[in-house]
């Protein structure tokens, strides 16, 4: 299945690296498209319409505000369309791209290393073989969960924003280690492995976060003190506020 990318920014690059196959692509900055095409062994084309003509599936990797403008160029030619646009539900996508299979996905940056969390918006069947091929294409990139369209933006607040949150948490931990004398590189190696190891542990234990916390935090012990400090510092409230901020309509 020939992939065509509309827009060659951060997420297009992460997807292309994850797929690790030649892509067709276009971007207002020709150099950006050329660089991505070169990296994948694919081809940078001079317009979105050219990409749409030659791709089996067009992946919309531009910003949500550009939906209408891009659709004017792409819709007349596209065989199938997969969107990763935030805050752009299926009905809006189908209005912009009538009469062809349209899919809504939400990726996350670790698709680049095929360890992404991805969401697909549930929909009625369209063209069976295209439905299957597009689903499998995105499923290559990590863990793909299907959710009702109305929940995709909430999921985005968890997993698409998540890598930035996790990076911030890691940075804060590394800084705390550095403040107490550990070299930054060593602190970063320890914190990163802790994140990866804990993720694997949680996966194997059915995501039972409480059990993992209890096994680390003995009663009256040091970790219990650390957890209390995090709670006092408003960690839970901060994540809840972050979700509200993500879902708040843009001013
Ligand atoms: N980054 C993430 O982690 C993430 C996660 C999930 C979903 N998404 C979604 O992915 C999309 C891209 O996000 P991003 O972070 O990759 O943004 P980005 O780095 O700004 O990439 C967007 C690219 O689209 C280009 N573009 C602008 N107008 C275009 C047009 N008319 N035709 C073709 N390309 C055009 C931009 O060029 P200019 O810069 O020159 O305008 C830019 O290169 C967004 O819709 C976002 O909601 C992102």
mmCIF file of C-alpha atoms and ligand atoms in Angstrom:
data_model
loop_
_atom_site.group_PDB
_atom_site.id
_atom_site.type_symbol
_atom_site.label_atom_id
_atom_site.label_comp_id
_atom_site.label_asym_id
_atom_site.label_seq_id
_atom_site.Cartn_x
_atom_site.Cartn_y
_atom_site.Cartn_z
ATOM 1 C CA UNK A 1 0.000 0.000 0.000
ATOM 2 C CA UNK A 2 1.627 3.283 -1.141
ATOM 3 C CA UNK A 3 1.538 5.895 1.629
ATOM 4 C CA UNK A 4 1.224 9.600 0.799
ATOM 5 C CA UNK A 5 1.919 12.165 3.522
ATOM 6 C CA UNK A 6 0.339 15.619 3.373
ATOM 7 C CA UNK A 7 2.638 17.759 5.506
ATOM 8 C CA UNK A 8 6.139 16.699 6.592
ATOM 9 C CA UNK A 9 6.355 17.996 10.152
ATOM 10 C CA UNK A 10 7.073 16.223 13.410
ATOM 11 C CA UNK A 11 4.345 13.594 13.330
ATOM 12 C CA UNK A 12 4.721 12.839 9.621
ATOM 13 C CA UNK A 13 8.418 12.194 10.249
ATOM 14 C CA UNK A 14 7.681 9.943 13.243
ATOM 15 C CA UNK A 15 5.112 7.937 11.239
ATOM 16 C CA UNK A 16 7.430 7.607 8.246
ATOM 17 C CA UNK A 17 10.307 6.421 10.420
ATOM 18 C CA UNK A 18 8.015 3.895 12.091
ATOM 19 C CA UNK A 19 6.730 2.560 8.784
ATOM 20 C CA UNK A 20 10.286 2.424 7.436
ATOM 21 C CA UNK A 21 9.214 2.250 3.820
ATOM 22 C CA UNK A 22 9.349 4.748 0.943
ATOM 23 C CA UNK A 23 6.675 7.448 1.210
ATOM 24 C CA UNK A 24 5.350 10.059 -1.186
ATOM 25 C CA UNK A 25 5.111 13.440 0.499
ATOM 26 C CA UNK A 26 4.510 17.159 0.088
ATOM 27 C CA UNK A 27 4.973 20.178 2.331
ATOM 28 C CA UNK A 28 4.871 23.956 1.779
ATOM 29 C CA UNK A 29 8.598 23.878 2.530
ATOM 30 C CA UNK A 30 9.999 21.834 -0.362
ATOM 31 C CA UNK A 31 13.266 21.187 1.505
ATOM 32 C CA UNK A 32 11.351 19.586 4.387
ATOM 33 C CA UNK A 33 9.548 17.229 2.030
ATOM 34 C CA UNK A 34 12.798 16.425 0.229
ATOM 35 C CA UNK A 35 14.553 15.544 3.480
ATOM 36 C CA UNK A 36 11.776 13.168 4.544
ATOM 37 C CA UNK A 37 11.577 11.564 1.118
ATOM 38 C CA UNK A 38 15.336 11.063 1.101
ATOM 39 C CA UNK A 39 15.287 9.505 4.560
ATOM 40 C CA UNK A 40 12.642 6.945 3.546
ATOM 41 C CA UNK A 41 13.838 6.345 -0.010
ATOM 42 C CA UNK A 42 10.572 7.859 -1.231
ATOM 43 C CA UNK A 43 9.690 10.875 -3.340
ATOM 44 C CA UNK A 44 8.883 14.502 -2.548
ATOM 45 C CA UNK A 45 6.181 15.782 -4.888
ATOM 46 C CA UNK A 46 5.408 19.337 -5.890
ATOM 47 C CA UNK A 47 1.804 19.430 -4.651
ATOM 48 C CA UNK A 48 -0.677 17.757 -2.333
ATOM 49 C CA UNK A 49 -2.741 16.851 -5.403
ATOM 50 C CA UNK A 50 0.217 14.919 -6.887
ATOM 51 C CA UNK A 51 0.572 12.950 -3.659
ATOM 52 C CA UNK A 52 -3.163 12.159 -3.673
ATOM 53 C CA UNK A 53 -3.040 10.972 -7.300
ATOM 54 C CA UNK A 54 -0.235 8.482 -6.671
ATOM 55 C CA UNK A 55 -0.928 7.230 -3.125
ATOM 56 C CA UNK A 56 -3.209 4.364 -2.122
ATOM 57 C CA UNK A 57 -3.831 6.122 1.175
ATOM 58 C CA UNK A 58 -3.302 9.782 1.917
ATOM 59 C CA UNK A 59 -2.332 10.514 5.529
ATOM 60 C CA UNK A 60 -3.281 14.030 6.604
ATOM 61 C CA UNK A 61 -0.344 15.323 8.686
ATOM 62 C CA UNK A 62 -1.020 19.061 8.452
ATOM 63 C CA UNK A 63 -2.650 21.178 11.189
ATOM 64 C CA UNK A 64 -6.410 20.939 11.827
ATOM 65 C CA UNK A 65 -7.027 24.519 10.653
ATOM 66 C CA UNK A 66 -5.846 23.535 7.163
ATOM 67 C CA UNK A 67 -8.488 20.802 6.697
ATOM 68 C CA UNK A 68 -10.677 22.647 4.175
ATOM 69 C CA UNK A 69 -7.856 24.149 2.120
ATOM 70 C CA UNK A 70 -6.002 20.834 1.834
ATOM 71 C CA UNK A 71 -9.207 18.943 1.007
ATOM 72 C CA UNK A 72 -9.805 21.217 -1.985
ATOM 73 C CA UNK A 73 -6.521 19.956 -3.468
ATOM 74 C CA UNK A 74 -6.596 16.373 -2.236
ATOM 75 C CA UNK A 75 -10.241 15.234 -2.272
ATOM 76 C CA UNK A 76 -10.683 15.097 -6.058
ATOM 77 C CA UNK A 77 -7.844 12.532 -6.349
ATOM 78 C CA UNK A 78 -7.563 10.589 -3.066
ATOM 79 C CA UNK A 79 -8.453 6.883 -3.053
ATOM 80 C CA UNK A 80 -8.579 6.700 0.762
ATOM 81 C CA UNK A 81 -7.852 9.240 3.491
ATOM 82 C CA UNK A 82 -6.466 8.697 7.010
ATOM 83 C CA UNK A 83 -6.425 11.695 9.316
ATOM 84 C CA UNK A 84 -4.316 12.234 12.424
ATOM 85 C CA UNK A 85 -5.648 15.750 13.018
ATOM 86 C CA UNK A 86 -6.429 16.624 16.632
ATOM 87 C CA UNK A 87 -9.904 17.921 17.473
ATOM 88 C CA UNK A 88 -11.279 16.955 14.059
ATOM 89 C CA UNK A 89 -14.043 14.350 14.424
ATOM 90 C CA UNK A 90 -15.123 11.882 11.764
ATOM 91 C CA UNK A 91 -18.169 13.868 10.545
ATOM 92 C CA UNK A 92 -15.936 16.871 9.777
ATOM 93 C CA UNK A 93 -13.472 14.617 7.920
ATOM 94 C CA UNK A 94 -16.237 12.948 5.924
ATOM 95 C CA UNK A 95 -17.721 16.324 5.006
ATOM 96 C CA UNK A 96 -14.328 17.411 3.684
ATOM 97 C CA UNK A 97 -13.718 14.087 1.899
ATOM 98 C CA UNK A 98 -17.087 12.769 0.683
ATOM 99 C CA UNK A 99 -17.514 9.558 -1.327
ATOM 100 C CA UNK A 100 -14.324 7.750 -0.356
ATOM 101 C CA UNK A 101 -13.107 5.748 2.644
ATOM 102 C CA UNK A 102 -12.074 8.096 5.469
ATOM 103 C CA UNK A 103 -10.380 6.984 8.718
ATOM 104 C CA UNK A 104 -9.502 8.833 11.900
ATOM 105 C CA UNK A 105 -6.419 7.900 13.906
ATOM 106 C CA UNK A 106 -4.607 9.515 16.816
ATOM 107 C CA UNK A 107 -0.916 8.607 17.014
ATOM 108 C CA UNK A 108 1.797 9.444 19.530
ATOM 109 C CA UNK A 109 5.450 10.289 18.972
ATOM 110 C CA UNK A 110 6.830 6.823 19.913
ATOM 111 C CA UNK A 111 5.334 5.492 16.648
ATOM 112 C CA UNK A 112 8.794 6.443 15.428
ATOM 113 C CA UNK A 113 10.186 3.416 17.292
ATOM 114 C CA UNK A 114 7.051 1.305 16.672
ATOM 115 C CA UNK A 115 6.075 1.638 20.328
ATOM 116 C CA UNK A 116 3.337 4.178 19.893
ATOM 117 C CA UNK A 117 -0.011 4.279 21.612
ATOM 118 C CA UNK A 118 -2.559 4.785 18.821
ATOM 119 C CA UNK A 119 -6.303 5.204 18.689
ATOM 120 C CA UNK A 120 -8.661 4.605 15.789
ATOM 121 C CA UNK A 121 -12.129 6.136 15.803
ATOM 122 C CA UNK A 122 -14.763 3.404 15.495
ATOM 123 C CA UNK A 123 -16.868 3.676 12.365
ATOM 124 C CA UNK A 124 -19.249 1.706 10.183
ATOM 125 C CA UNK A 125 -17.501 -0.563 7.638
ATOM 126 C CA UNK A 126 -16.586 1.240 4.409
ATOM 127 C CA UNK A 127 -14.587 -0.741 1.828
ATOM 128 C CA UNK A 128 -13.640 -4.000 3.557
ATOM 129 C CA UNK A 129 -10.185 -4.527 2.024
ATOM 130 C CA UNK A 130 -9.223 -0.846 2.448
ATOM 131 C CA UNK A 131 -10.541 -0.815 6.050
ATOM 132 C CA UNK A 132 -8.330 -3.808 6.826
ATOM 133 C CA UNK A 133 -5.229 -2.534 5.047
ATOM 134 C CA UNK A 134 -5.363 0.924 6.664
ATOM 135 C CA UNK A 135 -6.029 -0.516 10.125
ATOM 136 C CA UNK A 136 -3.086 -2.912 9.752
ATOM 137 C CA UNK A 137 -0.835 -0.100 8.524
ATOM 138 C CA UNK A 138 -1.334 1.904 11.740
ATOM 139 C CA UNK A 139 -1.336 -1.218 13.919
ATOM 140 C CA UNK A 140 2.278 -1.797 12.793
ATOM 141 C CA UNK A 141 3.314 1.222 14.838
ATOM 142 C CA UNK A 142 2.456 0.066 18.350
ATOM 143 C CA UNK A 143 -0.668 -0.608 20.397
ATOM 144 C CA UNK A 144 -3.783 0.421 18.454
ATOM 145 C CA UNK A 145 -7.021 0.797 20.417
ATOM 146 C CA UNK A 146 -10.418 1.482 18.814
ATOM 147 C CA UNK A 147 -12.621 4.008 20.637
ATOM 148 C CA UNK A 148 -15.830 5.887 19.870
ATOM 149 C CA UNK A 149 -15.103 9.017 17.841
ATOM 150 C CA UNK A 150 -16.244 11.223 20.770
ATOM 151 C CA UNK A 151 -13.494 9.750 22.996
ATOM 152 C CA UNK A 152 -10.592 10.201 20.604
ATOM 153 C CA UNK A 153 -9.695 13.683 21.823
ATOM 154 C CA UNK A 154 -9.794 12.523 25.456
ATOM 155 C CA UNK A 155 -7.440 9.707 24.498
ATOM 156 C CA UNK A 156 -5.271 12.286 22.746
ATOM 157 C CA UNK A 157 -4.981 14.086 26.108
ATOM 158 C CA UNK A 158 -3.496 10.872 27.504
ATOM 159 C CA UNK A 159 -1.329 9.361 24.805
ATOM 160 C CA UNK A 160 -0.586 11.990 22.164
ATOM 161 C CA UNK A 161 0.261 14.646 24.761
ATOM 162 C CA UNK A 162 1.688 11.918 27.001
ATOM 163 C CA UNK A 163 5.231 11.713 25.614
ATOM 164 C CA UNK A 164 5.703 15.416 26.406
ATOM 165 C CA UNK A 165 4.349 14.896 29.940
ATOM 166 C CA UNK A 166 6.525 11.863 30.521
ATOM 167 C CA UNK A 167 9.574 13.720 29.189
ATOM 168 C CA UNK A 168 8.837 16.553 31.629
ATOM 169 C CA UNK A 169 8.482 14.118 34.534
ATOM 170 C CA UNK A 170 11.775 12.460 33.540
ATOM 171 C CA UNK A 171 13.482 15.828 33.333
ATOM 172 C CA UNK A 172 12.193 16.825 36.787
ATOM 173 C CA UNK A 173 13.505 13.558 38.265
ATOM 174 C CA UNK A 174 16.886 13.930 36.593
ATOM 175 C CA UNK A 175 17.141 17.490 37.924
ATOM 176 C CA UNK A 176 16.374 16.231 41.441
ATOM 177 C CA UNK A 177 19.190 13.669 41.113
ATOM 178 C CA UNK A 178 21.599 16.267 39.760
ATOM 179 C CA UNK A 179 20.737 18.577 42.671
ATOM 180 C CA UNK A 180 21.964 15.795 44.959
ATOM 181 C CA UNK A 181 25.190 15.186 43.078
ATOM 182 C CA UNK A 182 24.513 12.502 40.409
ATOM 183 C CA UNK A 183 25.872 13.301 36.929
ATOM 184 C CA UNK A 184 23.056 14.241 34.510
ATOM 185 C CA UNK A 185 23.843 11.446 32.033
ATOM 186 C CA UNK A 186 23.817 8.782 34.732
ATOM 187 C CA UNK A 187 20.628 10.165 36.281
ATOM 188 C CA UNK A 188 18.998 10.200 32.815
ATOM 189 C CA UNK A 189 19.993 6.569 32.170
ATOM 190 C CA UNK A 190 18.539 5.488 35.523
ATOM 191 C CA UNK A 191 15.304 7.450 35.122
ATOM 192 C CA UNK A 192 14.737 6.329 31.524
ATOM 193 C CA UNK A 193 15.238 2.672 32.421
ATOM 194 C CA UNK A 194 12.890 3.095 35.374
ATOM 195 C CA UNK A 195 10.192 4.408 33.013
ATOM 196 C CA UNK A 196 10.710 1.590 30.512
ATOM 197 C CA UNK A 197 10.917 -1.122 33.169
ATOM 198 C CA UNK A 198 7.859 0.102 35.045
ATOM 199 C CA UNK A 199 5.876 0.271 31.790
ATOM 200 C CA UNK A 200 6.734 -3.362 31.075
ATOM 201 C CA UNK A 201 5.924 -4.405 34.646
ATOM 202 C CA UNK A 202 2.532 -2.675 34.511
ATOM 203 C CA UNK A 203 1.770 -4.313 31.152
ATOM 204 C CA UNK A 204 2.542 -7.767 32.549
ATOM 205 C CA UNK A 205 0.509 -7.077 35.672
ATOM 206 C CA UNK A 206 -2.638 -5.950 33.915
ATOM 207 C CA UNK A 207 -1.935 -2.255 34.556
ATOM 208 C CA UNK A 208 -2.337 -2.715 38.341
ATOM 209 C CA UNK A 209 -0.659 0.538 39.397
ATOM 210 C CA UNK A 210 -1.705 0.220 43.033
ATOM 211 C CA UNK A 211 -0.032 -3.194 43.410
ATOM 212 C CA UNK A 212 3.224 -1.840 41.987
ATOM 213 C CA UNK A 213 3.108 1.185 44.278
ATOM 214 C CA UNK A 214 2.420 -0.993 47.338
ATOM 215 C CA UNK A 215 5.359 -3.276 46.533
ATOM 216 C CA UNK A 216 7.750 -0.338 46.380
ATOM 217 C CA UNK A 217 6.341 1.723 49.224
ATOM 218 C CA UNK A 218 6.664 -0.187 52.482
ATOM 219 C CA UNK A 219 4.619 1.205 55.385
ATOM 220 C CA UNK A 220 6.344 4.201 56.937
ATOM 221 C CA UNK A 221 9.187 3.809 54.439
ATOM 222 C CA UNK A 222 11.107 6.198 52.227
ATOM 223 C CA UNK A 223 9.011 5.790 49.059
ATOM 224 C CA UNK A 224 5.827 6.391 51.073
ATOM 225 C CA UNK A 225 7.341 9.704 52.115
ATOM 226 C CA UNK A 226 8.242 10.528 48.521
ATOM 227 C CA UNK A 227 4.739 9.633 47.288
ATOM 228 C CA UNK A 228 3.215 11.799 49.994
ATOM 229 C CA UNK A 229 5.384 14.728 48.885
ATOM 230 C CA UNK A 230 4.195 14.232 45.269
ATOM 231 C CA UNK A 231 0.536 14.141 46.375
ATOM 232 C CA UNK A 232 1.059 17.249 48.527
ATOM 233 C CA UNK A 233 2.644 18.872 45.496
ATOM 234 C CA UNK A 234 -0.583 18.338 43.572
ATOM 235 C CA UNK A 235 0.536 15.692 41.046
ATOM 236 C CA UNK A 236 -2.935 14.195 40.531
ATOM 237 C CA UNK A 237 -4.607 17.579 40.293
ATOM 238 C CA UNK A 238 -1.978 18.762 37.832
ATOM 239 C CA UNK A 239 -2.674 15.840 35.447
ATOM 240 C CA UNK A 240 -6.408 16.413 35.782
ATOM 241 C CA UNK A 241 -5.933 20.129 35.008
ATOM 242 C CA UNK A 242 -3.751 19.206 32.027
ATOM 243 C CA UNK A 243 -6.579 17.107 30.551
ATOM 244 C CA UNK A 244 -9.078 19.941 31.066
ATOM 245 C CA UNK A 245 -6.685 22.367 29.395
ATOM 246 C CA UNK A 246 -6.235 20.061 26.383
ATOM 247 C CA UNK A 247 -9.986 19.610 25.920
ATOM 248 C CA UNK A 248 -10.847 23.300 26.375
ATOM 249 C CA UNK A 249 -11.908 24.825 23.033
ATOM 250 C CA UNK A 250 -9.230 27.063 21.526
ATOM 251 C CA UNK A 251 -9.841 30.781 22.274
HETATM 252 N N1 LIG B 1 3.004 16.143 17.302
HETATM 253 C C1 LIG B 1 2.281 15.205 17.905
HETATM 254 O O1 LIG B 1 2.738 14.579 18.869
HETATM 255 C C2 LIG B 1 0.898 14.855 17.388
HETATM 256 C C3 LIG B 1 0.211 13.781 17.982
HETATM 257 C C4 LIG B 1 -1.049 13.435 17.481
HETATM 258 C C5 LIG B 1 -1.613 14.130 16.424
HETATM 259 N N2 LIG B 1 -0.926 15.182 15.889
HETATM 260 C C6 LIG B 1 -1.537 15.897 14.769
HETATM 261 O O2 LIG B 1 -0.645 15.779 13.688
HETATM 262 C C7 LIG B 1 -0.741 16.929 12.849
HETATM 263 C C8 LIG B 1 0.643 17.478 12.598
HETATM 264 O O3 LIG B 1 1.215 17.845 13.840
HETATM 265 P P1 LIG B 1 2.774 18.121 13.933
HETATM 266 O O4 LIG B 1 3.080 18.207 15.374
HETATM 267 O O5 LIG B 1 3.532 17.189 13.064
HETATM 268 O O6 LIG B 1 2.819 19.599 13.309
HETATM 269 P P2 LIG B 1 3.985 20.268 12.442
HETATM 270 O O7 LIG B 1 5.305 19.766 12.892
HETATM 271 O O8 LIG B 1 3.712 21.739 12.454
HETATM 272 O O9 LIG B 1 3.707 19.686 10.977
HETATM 273 C C9 LIG B 1 2.693 20.149 10.155
HETATM 274 C C10 LIG B 1 3.264 20.273 8.754
HETATM 275 O O10 LIG B 1 2.218 20.533 7.823
HETATM 276 C C11 LIG B 1 2.688 21.527 6.932
HETATM 277 N N3 LIG B 1 1.614 22.199 6.238
HETATM 278 C C12 LIG B 1 1.032 23.414 6.473
HETATM 279 N N4 LIG B 1 0.114 23.695 5.542
HETATM 280 C C13 LIG B 1 0.094 22.659 4.676
HETATM 281 C C14 LIG B 1 -0.627 22.381 3.493
HETATM 282 N N5 LIG B 1 -1.551 23.241 3.025
HETATM 283 N N6 LIG B 1 -0.367 21.230 2.852
HETATM 284 C C15 LIG B 1 0.576 20.362 3.306
HETATM 285 N N7 LIG B 1 1.277 20.579 4.429
HETATM 286 C C16 LIG B 1 1.049 21.706 5.116
HETATM 287 C C17 LIG B 1 3.463 22.451 7.854
HETATM 288 O O11 LIG B 1 4.249 23.359 7.121
HETATM 289 P P3 LIG B 1 4.504 24.851 7.744
HETATM 290 O O12 LIG B 1 5.181 24.633 9.060
HETATM 291 O O13 LIG B 1 5.370 25.504 6.721
HETATM 292 O O14 LIG B 1 3.148 25.483 7.907
HETATM 293 C C18 LIG B 1 4.262 21.444 8.649
HETATM 294 O O15 LIG B 1 5.425 21.024 7.974
HETATM 295 C C19 LIG B 1 -1.656 17.924 13.573
HETATM 296 O O16 LIG B 1 -2.927 17.934 12.955
HETATM 297 C C20 LIG B 1 -1.756 17.388 14.990
HETATM 298 O O17 LIG B 1 -3.023 17.628 15.561
HETATM 299 C C21 LIG B 1 0.306 15.545 16.334
#
